[in-house]
GROMACS .gro file of C-alpha atoms in nm:
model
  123
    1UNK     CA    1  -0.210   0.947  -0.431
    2UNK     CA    2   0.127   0.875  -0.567
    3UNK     CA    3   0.285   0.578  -0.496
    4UNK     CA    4   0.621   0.413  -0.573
    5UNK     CA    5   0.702   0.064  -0.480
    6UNK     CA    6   1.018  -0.045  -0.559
    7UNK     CA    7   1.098  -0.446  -0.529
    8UNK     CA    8   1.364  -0.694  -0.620
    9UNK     CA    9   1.654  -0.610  -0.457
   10UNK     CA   10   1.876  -0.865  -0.275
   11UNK     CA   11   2.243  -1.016  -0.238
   12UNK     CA   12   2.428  -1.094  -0.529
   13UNK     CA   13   2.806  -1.169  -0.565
   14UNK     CA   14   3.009  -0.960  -0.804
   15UNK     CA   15   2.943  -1.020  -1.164
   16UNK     CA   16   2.617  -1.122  -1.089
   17UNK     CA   17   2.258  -0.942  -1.229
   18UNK     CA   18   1.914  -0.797  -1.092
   19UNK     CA   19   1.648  -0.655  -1.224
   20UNK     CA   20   1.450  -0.397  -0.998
   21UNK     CA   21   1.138  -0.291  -1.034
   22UNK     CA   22   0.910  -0.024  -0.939
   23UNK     CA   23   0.525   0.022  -0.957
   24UNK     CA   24   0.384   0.354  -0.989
   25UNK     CA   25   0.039   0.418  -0.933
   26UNK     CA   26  -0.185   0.747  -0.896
   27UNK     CA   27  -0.037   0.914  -1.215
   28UNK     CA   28   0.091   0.713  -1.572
   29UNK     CA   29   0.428   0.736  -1.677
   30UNK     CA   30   0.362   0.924  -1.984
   31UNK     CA   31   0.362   1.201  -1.726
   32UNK     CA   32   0.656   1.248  -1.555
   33UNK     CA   33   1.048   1.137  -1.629
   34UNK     CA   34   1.080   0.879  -1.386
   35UNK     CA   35   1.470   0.690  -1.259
   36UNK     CA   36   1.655   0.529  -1.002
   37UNK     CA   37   1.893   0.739  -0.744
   38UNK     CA   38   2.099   0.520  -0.446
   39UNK     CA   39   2.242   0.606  -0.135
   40UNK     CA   40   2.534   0.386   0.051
   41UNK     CA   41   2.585   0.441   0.380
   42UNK     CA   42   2.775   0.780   0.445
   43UNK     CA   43   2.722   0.899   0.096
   44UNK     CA   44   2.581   1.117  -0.042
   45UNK     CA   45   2.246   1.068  -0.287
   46UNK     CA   46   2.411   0.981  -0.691
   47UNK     CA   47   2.121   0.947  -0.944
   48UNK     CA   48   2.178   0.601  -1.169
   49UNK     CA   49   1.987   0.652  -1.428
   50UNK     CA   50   1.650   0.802  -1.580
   51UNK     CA   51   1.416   0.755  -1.881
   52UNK     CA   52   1.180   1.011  -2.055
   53UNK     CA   53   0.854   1.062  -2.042
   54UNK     CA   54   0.810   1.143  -2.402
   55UNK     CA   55   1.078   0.979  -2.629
   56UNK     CA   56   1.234   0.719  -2.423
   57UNK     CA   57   1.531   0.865  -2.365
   58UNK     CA   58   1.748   0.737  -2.109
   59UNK     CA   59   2.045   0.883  -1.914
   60UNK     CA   60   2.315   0.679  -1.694
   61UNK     CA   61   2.561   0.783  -1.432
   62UNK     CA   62   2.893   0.731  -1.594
   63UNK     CA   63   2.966   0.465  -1.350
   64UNK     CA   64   2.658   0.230  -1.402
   65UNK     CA   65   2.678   0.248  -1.809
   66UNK     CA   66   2.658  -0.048  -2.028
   67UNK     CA   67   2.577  -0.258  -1.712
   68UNK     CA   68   2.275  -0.117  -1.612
   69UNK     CA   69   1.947  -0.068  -1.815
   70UNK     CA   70   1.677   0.111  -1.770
   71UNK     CA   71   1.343   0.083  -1.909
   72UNK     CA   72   0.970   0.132  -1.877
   73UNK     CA   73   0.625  -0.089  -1.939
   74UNK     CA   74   0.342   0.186  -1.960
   75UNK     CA   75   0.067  -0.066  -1.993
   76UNK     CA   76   0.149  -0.197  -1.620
   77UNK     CA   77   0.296   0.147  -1.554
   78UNK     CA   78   0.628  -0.004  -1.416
   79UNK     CA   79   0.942   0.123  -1.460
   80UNK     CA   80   1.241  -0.170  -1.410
   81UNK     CA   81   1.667  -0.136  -1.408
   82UNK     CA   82   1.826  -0.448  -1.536
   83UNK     CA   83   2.123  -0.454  -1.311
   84UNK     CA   84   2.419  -0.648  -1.461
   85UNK     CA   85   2.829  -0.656  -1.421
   86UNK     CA   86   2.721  -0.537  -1.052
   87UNK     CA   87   3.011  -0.445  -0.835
   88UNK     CA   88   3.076  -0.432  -0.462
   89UNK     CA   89   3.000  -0.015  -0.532
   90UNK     CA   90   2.721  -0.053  -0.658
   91UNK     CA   91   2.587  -0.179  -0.323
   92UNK     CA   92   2.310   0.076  -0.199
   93UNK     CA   93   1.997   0.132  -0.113
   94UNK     CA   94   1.773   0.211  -0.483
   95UNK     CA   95   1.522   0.469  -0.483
   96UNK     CA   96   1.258   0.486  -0.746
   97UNK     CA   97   1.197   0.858  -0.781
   98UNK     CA   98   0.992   1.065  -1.063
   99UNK     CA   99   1.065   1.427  -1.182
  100UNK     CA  100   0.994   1.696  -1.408
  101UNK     CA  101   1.292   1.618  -1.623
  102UNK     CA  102   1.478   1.347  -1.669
  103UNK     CA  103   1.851   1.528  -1.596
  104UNK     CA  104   1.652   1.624  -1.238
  105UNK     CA  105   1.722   1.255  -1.156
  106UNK     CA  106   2.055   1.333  -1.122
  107UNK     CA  107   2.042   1.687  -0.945
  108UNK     CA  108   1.812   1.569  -0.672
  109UNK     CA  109   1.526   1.752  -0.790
  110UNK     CA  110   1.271   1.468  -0.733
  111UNK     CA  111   0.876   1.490  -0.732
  112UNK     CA  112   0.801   1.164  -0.571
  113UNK     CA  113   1.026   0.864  -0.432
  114UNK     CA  114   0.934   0.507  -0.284
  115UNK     CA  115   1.112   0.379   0.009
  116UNK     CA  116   1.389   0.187  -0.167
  117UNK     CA  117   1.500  -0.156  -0.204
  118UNK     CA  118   1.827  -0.267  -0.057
  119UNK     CA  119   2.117  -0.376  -0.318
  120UNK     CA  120   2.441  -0.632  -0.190
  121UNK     CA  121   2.661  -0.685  -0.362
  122UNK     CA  122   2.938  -0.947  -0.174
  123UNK     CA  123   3.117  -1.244  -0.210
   0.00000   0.00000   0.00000
């Protein structure tokens, strides 16, 4: 009965911000490390970022830090990525995706993903 539903995508111009979210449902997110991977078209998969279940801690892709944010609500048990600073690169399809650990995020070892959001970034 998992379920991810990521939301909140959209076109924004360069230098612009969005905040993503995604709601999880059939498990709480003090279970699993849970983070955002994208894929552009002919790319390959690149994990973004990921959060802990059990301290918080949070990981970036080197080319997303101090733009992007990532953090969690467990009382809605919603996980969101405050986009800012985005770039024409950073247009992709986002993936909500959960995992045993949160460095798995970045490997490709997921547990569970939603169907993604789309990302634009144009001017």
């Amino acid at each position: 009965q998992v379920q991810l539903v990521e939301s909140g995508g959209g076109l924004v111009q360069p230098g612009g911000s969005l905040r993503l979210s995604c709601a999880a449902s059939g498990f709480t997110l003090d279970s699993y490390a849970i983070g955002w991977f994208r894929q552009a078209p002919g790319k390959e998969r690149e994990g973004v970022s990921c959060i802990s279940s059990s301290d918080d801690n949070t990981d970036y892709a080197v080319s997303v830090k101090g733009r992007f944010t990532i953090s969690k609500d467990n009382t809605k048990n919603t996980v969101y990525l405050q986009m800012n600073s985005l770039k024409p690169e950073d247009t992709a399809v986002y993936y909500c995706a959960t995992s045993s650990w949160c460095m798995e995020i970045f490997t490709g070892e997921y547990d569970y993903w939603g169907l993604g959001t789309q990302v634009t970034v144009s001017s």
